[in-house]
Coordinates of C-alpha atoms and ligand atoms in Angstrom, one line a residue:
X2 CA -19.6 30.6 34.2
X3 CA -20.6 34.0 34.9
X4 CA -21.1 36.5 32.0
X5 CA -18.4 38.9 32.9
X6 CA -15.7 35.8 32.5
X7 CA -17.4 35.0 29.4
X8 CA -17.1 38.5 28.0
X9 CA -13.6 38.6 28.1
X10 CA -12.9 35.3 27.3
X11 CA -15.2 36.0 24.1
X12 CA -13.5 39.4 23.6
X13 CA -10.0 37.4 24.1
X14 CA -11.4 34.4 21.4
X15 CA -10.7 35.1 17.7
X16 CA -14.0 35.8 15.7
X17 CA -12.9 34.0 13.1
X18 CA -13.1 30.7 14.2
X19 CA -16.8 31.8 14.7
X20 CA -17.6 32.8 11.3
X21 CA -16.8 29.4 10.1
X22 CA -19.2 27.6 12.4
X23 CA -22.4 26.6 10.8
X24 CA -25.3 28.7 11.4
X25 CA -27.6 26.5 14.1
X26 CA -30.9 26.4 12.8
X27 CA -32.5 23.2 14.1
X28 CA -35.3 25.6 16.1
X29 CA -35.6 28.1 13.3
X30 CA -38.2 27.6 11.1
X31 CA -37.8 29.6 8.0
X32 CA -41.4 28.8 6.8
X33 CA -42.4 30.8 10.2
X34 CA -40.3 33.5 10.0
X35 CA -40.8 33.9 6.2
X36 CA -44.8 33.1 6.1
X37 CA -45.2 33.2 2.9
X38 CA -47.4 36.3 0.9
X39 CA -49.9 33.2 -0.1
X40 CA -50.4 32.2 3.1
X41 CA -50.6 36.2 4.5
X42 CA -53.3 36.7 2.0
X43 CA -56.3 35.7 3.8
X44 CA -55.7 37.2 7.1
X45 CA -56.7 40.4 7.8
X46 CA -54.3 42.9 6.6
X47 CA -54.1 46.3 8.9
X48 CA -54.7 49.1 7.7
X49 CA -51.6 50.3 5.7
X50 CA -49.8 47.1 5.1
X51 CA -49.8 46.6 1.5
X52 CA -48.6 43.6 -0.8
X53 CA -45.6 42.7 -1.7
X54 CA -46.8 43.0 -5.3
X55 CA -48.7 46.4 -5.3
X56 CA -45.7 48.3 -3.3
X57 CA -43.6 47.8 -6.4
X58 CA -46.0 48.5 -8.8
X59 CA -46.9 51.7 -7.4
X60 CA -50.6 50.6 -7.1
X61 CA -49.7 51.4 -3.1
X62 CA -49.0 54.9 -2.1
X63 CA -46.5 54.6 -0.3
X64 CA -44.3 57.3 0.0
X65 CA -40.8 57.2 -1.0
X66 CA -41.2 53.7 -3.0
X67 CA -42.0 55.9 -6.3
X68 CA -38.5 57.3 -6.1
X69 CA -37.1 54.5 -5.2
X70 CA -37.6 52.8 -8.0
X71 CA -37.0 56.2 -10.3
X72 CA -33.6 55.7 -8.7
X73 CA -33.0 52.1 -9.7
X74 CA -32.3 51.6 -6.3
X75 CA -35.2 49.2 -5.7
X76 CA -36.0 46.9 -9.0
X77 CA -38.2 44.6 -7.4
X78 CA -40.2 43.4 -4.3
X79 CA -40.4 40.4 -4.0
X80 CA -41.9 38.8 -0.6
X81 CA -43.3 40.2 2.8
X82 CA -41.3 38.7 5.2
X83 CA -42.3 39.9 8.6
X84 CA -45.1 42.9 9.4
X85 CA -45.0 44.3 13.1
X86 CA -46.9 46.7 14.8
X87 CA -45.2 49.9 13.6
X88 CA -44.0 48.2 10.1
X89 CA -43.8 45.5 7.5
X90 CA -40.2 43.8 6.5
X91 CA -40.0 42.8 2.6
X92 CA -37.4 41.3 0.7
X93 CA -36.3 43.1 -2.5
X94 CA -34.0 43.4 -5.1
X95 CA -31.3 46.3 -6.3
X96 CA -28.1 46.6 -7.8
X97 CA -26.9 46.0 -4.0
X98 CA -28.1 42.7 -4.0
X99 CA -30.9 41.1 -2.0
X100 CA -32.8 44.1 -0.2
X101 CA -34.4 44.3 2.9
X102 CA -37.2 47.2 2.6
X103 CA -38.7 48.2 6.4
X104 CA -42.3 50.3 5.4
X105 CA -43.5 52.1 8.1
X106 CA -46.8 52.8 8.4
X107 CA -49.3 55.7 9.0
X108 CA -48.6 56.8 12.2
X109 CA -52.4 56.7 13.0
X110 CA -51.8 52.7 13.2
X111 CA -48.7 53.0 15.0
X112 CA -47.7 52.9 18.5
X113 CA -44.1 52.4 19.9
X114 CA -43.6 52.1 23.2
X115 CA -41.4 55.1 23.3
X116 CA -42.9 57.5 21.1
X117 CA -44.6 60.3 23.4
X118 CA -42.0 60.0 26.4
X119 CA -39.1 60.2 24.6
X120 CA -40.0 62.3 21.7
X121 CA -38.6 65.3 23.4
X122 CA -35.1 65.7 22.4
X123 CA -35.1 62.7 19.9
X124 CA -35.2 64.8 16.6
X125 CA -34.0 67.5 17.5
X126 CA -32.3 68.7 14.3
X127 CA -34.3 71.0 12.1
X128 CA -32.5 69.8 9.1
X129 CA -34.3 66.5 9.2
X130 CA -37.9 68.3 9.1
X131 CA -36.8 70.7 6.8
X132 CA -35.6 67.8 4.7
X133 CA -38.9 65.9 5.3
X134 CA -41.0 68.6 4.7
X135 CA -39.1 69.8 1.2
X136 CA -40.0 66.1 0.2
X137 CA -43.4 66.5 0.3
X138 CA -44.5 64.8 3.4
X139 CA -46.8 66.8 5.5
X140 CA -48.4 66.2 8.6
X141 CA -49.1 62.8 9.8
X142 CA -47.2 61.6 6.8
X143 CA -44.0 63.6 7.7
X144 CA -44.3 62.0 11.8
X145 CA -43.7 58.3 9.9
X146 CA -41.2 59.7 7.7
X147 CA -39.1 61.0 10.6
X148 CA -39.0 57.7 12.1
X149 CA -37.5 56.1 9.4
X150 CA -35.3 58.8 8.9
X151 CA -34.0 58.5 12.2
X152 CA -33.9 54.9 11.7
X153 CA -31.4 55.3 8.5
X154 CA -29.1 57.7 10.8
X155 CA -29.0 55.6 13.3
X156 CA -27.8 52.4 11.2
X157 CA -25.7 55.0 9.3
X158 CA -23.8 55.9 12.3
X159 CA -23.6 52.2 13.6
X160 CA -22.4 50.9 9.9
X161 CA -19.9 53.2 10.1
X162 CA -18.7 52.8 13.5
X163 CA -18.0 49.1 12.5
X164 CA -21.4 48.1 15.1
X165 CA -22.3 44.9 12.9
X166 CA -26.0 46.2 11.2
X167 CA -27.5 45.9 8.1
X168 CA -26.1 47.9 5.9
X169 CA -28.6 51.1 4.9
X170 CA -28.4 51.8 1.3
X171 CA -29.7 55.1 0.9
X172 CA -28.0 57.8 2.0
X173 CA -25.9 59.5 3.9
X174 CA -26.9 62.7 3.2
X175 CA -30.5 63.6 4.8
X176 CA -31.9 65.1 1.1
X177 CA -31.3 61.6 0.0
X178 CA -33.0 59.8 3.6
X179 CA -36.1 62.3 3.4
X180 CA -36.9 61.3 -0.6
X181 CA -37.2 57.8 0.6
X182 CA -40.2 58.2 2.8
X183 CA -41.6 55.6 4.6
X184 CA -39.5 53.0 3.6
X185 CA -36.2 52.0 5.2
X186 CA -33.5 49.9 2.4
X187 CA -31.2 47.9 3.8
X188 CA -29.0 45.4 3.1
X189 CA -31.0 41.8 3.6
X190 CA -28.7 39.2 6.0
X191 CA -29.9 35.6 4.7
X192 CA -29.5 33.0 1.8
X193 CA -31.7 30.9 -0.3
X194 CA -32.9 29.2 3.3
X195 CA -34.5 32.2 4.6
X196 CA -33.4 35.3 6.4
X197 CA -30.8 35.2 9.4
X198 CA -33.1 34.1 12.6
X199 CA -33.3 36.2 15.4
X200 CA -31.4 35.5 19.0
X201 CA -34.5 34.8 20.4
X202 CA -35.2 32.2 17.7
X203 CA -31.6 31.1 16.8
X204 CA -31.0 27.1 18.5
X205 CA -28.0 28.3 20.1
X206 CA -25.5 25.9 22.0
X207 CA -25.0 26.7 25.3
X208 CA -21.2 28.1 24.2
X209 CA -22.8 30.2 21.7
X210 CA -25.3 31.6 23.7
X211 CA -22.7 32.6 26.3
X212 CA -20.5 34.1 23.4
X213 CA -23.8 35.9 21.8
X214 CA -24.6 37.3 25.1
X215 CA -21.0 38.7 25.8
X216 CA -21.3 39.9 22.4
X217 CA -24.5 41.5 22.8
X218 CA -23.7 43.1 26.2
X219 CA -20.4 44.4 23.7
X220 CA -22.6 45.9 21.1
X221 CA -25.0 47.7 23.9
X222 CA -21.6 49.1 25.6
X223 CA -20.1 50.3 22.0
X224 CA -23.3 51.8 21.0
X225 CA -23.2 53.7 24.3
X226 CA -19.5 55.1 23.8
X227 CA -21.2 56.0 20.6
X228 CA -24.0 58.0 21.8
X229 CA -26.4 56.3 21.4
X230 CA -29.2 54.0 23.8
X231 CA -30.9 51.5 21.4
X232 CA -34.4 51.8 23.3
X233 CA -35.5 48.2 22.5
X234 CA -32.5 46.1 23.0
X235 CA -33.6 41.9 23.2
X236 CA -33.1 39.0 21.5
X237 CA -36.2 39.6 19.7
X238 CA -33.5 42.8 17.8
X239 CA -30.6 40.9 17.5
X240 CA -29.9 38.4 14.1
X241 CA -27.7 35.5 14.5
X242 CA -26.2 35.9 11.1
X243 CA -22.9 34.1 10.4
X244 CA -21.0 34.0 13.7
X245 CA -22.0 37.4 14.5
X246 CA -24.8 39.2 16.3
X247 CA -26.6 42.0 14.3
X248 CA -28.1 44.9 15.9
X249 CA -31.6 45.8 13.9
X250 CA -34.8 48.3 14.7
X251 CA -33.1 51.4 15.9
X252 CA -36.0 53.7 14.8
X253 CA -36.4 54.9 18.9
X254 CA -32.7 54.7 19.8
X255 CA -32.1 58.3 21.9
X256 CA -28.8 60.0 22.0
X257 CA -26.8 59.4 25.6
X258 CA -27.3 63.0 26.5
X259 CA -31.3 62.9 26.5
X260 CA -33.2 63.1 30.2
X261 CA -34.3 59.4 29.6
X262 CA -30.8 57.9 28.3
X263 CA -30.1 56.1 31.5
X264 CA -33.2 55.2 32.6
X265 CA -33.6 53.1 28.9
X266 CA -30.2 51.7 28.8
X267 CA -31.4 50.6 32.2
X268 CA -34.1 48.8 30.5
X269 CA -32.3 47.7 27.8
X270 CA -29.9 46.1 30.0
X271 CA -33.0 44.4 31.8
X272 CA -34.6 43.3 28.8
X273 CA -31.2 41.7 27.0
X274 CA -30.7 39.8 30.4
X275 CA -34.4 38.7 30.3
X276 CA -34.6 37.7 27.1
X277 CA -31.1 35.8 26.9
X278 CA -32.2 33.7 30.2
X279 CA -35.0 32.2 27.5
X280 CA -31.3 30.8 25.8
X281 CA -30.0 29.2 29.5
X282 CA -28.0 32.7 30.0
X283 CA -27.7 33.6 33.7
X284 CA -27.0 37.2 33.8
X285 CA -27.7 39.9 36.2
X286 CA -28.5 43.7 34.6
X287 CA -27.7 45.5 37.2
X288 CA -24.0 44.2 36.6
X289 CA -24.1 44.6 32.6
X290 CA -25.7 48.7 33.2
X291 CA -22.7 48.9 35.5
X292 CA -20.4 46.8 33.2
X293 CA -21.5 49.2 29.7
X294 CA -21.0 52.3 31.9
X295 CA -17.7 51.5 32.7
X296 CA -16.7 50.5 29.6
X297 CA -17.6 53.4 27.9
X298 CA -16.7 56.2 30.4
X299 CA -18.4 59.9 29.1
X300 CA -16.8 61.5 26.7
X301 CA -14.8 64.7 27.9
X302 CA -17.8 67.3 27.0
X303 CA -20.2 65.3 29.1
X304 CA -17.8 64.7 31.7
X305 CA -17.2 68.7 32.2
X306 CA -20.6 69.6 31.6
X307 CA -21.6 67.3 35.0
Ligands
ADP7 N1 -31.9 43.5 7.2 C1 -32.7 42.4 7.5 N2 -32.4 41.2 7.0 C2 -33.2 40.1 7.4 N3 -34.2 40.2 8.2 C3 -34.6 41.4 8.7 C4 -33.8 42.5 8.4 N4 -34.4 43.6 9.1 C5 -35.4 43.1 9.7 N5 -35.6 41.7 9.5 C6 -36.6 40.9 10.1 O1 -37.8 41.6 10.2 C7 -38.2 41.6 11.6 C8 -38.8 43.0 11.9 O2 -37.9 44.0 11.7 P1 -37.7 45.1 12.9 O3 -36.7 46.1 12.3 O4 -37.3 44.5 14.2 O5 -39.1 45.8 12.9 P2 -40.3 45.8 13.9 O6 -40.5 47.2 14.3 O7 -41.5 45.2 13.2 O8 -39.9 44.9 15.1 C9 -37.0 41.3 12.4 O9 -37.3 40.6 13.6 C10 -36.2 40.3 11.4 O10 -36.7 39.0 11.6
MG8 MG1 -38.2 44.5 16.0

């Protein structure tokens, strides 16, 4: 079946019959995804990655997690869950529930893809590094801070638009986004057997993965009516949580009117179709860039202005 009949057969399906189904998990190994701190403990830990332990008790300096906690918003860390290139994923506690906290690090040990040739025009409101700056951050320190402040709008404006994320718990307001510093809080999707997998980990059936990848191809055309080009778009940024695929890591998206916007939905497109043919998914990109273009025509004011 191709994936354009399998879009709107998914789009035609009711979701809830999917949210019942149980969550297939037969190639997910939550000892892999979760390593545990223990077993983290002898490696070599980069510079700026910091314990689960020490980020709560304020031994680490890292900024924002001193106010968190002044807040009550964070009341414990718990575990590290996952540490990238650019930041470290731990699982915490709040009067939300089970918290996911994403630290960045010092830009100095950092390096997304993106980050110099599509910097221009990314942040470009003043309010965020005025914000940033009446925090406290300065310098390299207020560079790390803006990505996570970006990330929070970002999931802010997804959350809101009904675009299935995890739920940021700081915020709106950017006052409140700048105090938090470094540190993302989100909502955490997963249950006593560990967090939800990602696509590119999630033992999918070969139904499913044909109704994850019409969903996915949805989410990338919804976040484009929305403004916004996710920048990374795979299945290594997309949880299989409950039924439903969960768009994370939205600290590089771009708004639709930037010099780079089609070129990276472009890519995007490419990488989703790569990644999903990993799951048995045969799908072309050209046809889902032309597909999420069409579905979300340009608004009037982009329209006039050409
Ligand atoms: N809210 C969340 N709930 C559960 N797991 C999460 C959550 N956010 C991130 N993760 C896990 O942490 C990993 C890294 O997070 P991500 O935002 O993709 O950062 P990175 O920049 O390191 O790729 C994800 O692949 C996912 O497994
Ligand atoms: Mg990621």
């Amino acid at each position: 079946m191709t994936y354009r009949a399998t879009w709107r057969a998914a789009r035609a399906a009711p979701l809830p019959t999917r949210l019942e189904a149980p969550l297939p998990r037969s190639r997910y190994d939550p000892e892999d995804a979760t390593e545990s701190f223990a077993k983290r403990k002898d490696r070599r830990r980069p510079h700026g990655r910091v314990r689960a332990s020490s980020l709560f008790e304020g031994t680490a300096s890292v900024p924002g997690m001193a106010w968190l906690r002044k807040q009550g918003i964070v009341t414990g860390v718990d575990a590290e869950l996952r540490s990238g290139k650019e930041a470290t994923i731990y699982v915490g506690r709040g009067p939300a529930g089970t918290l996911a906290l994403k630290v960045y690090r010092d830009r100095s040990v950092r390096s997304f893809k993106a980050d110099g040739r599509y910097e221009a025009g990314r942040f470009e409101d003043g309010g965020a590094t005025r914000a940033i700056a009446a925090a406290g951050a300065r310098g390299r320190r207020a560079q790390t801070a803006r990505w996570a402040l970006h990330e929070y709008r970002t999931l802010w404006r997804l959350h809101r638009a009904g675009v299935p994320v995890p739920e940021p718990l700081v915020g709106p307001g950017t006052r409140l986004l700048a105090r938090s510093g470094d540190v993302v809080v989100m909502r955490y999707l997963g249950d006593d057997d560990g967090p939800a997998p990602r696509l590119a980990d999630a033992a999918l059936s070969g139904a499913d993965a044909e109704w994850a990848f019409a969903r996915s191809v949805e989410h990338l055309a919804t976040l484009w009516r929305l403004g916004v080009v996710h920048g990374d778009y795979s299945t290594y940024n997309l949880l299989w949580w409950q039924g439903e695929v969960v768009v994370i890591d939205v600290p590089q998206a771009i708004p639709r009117h930037h010099a780079e916007a089609k070129t990276l939905l472009r890519r995007d497109a490419t990488n989703l179709c790569d990644t999903f043919a990993a799951l048995g998914v045969e799908a072309d990109a050209d046809t889902v860039f032309s597909e999420v273009e069409a579905a979300a025509p340009a608004p009037p004011d982009e329209a006039s202005a050409g």
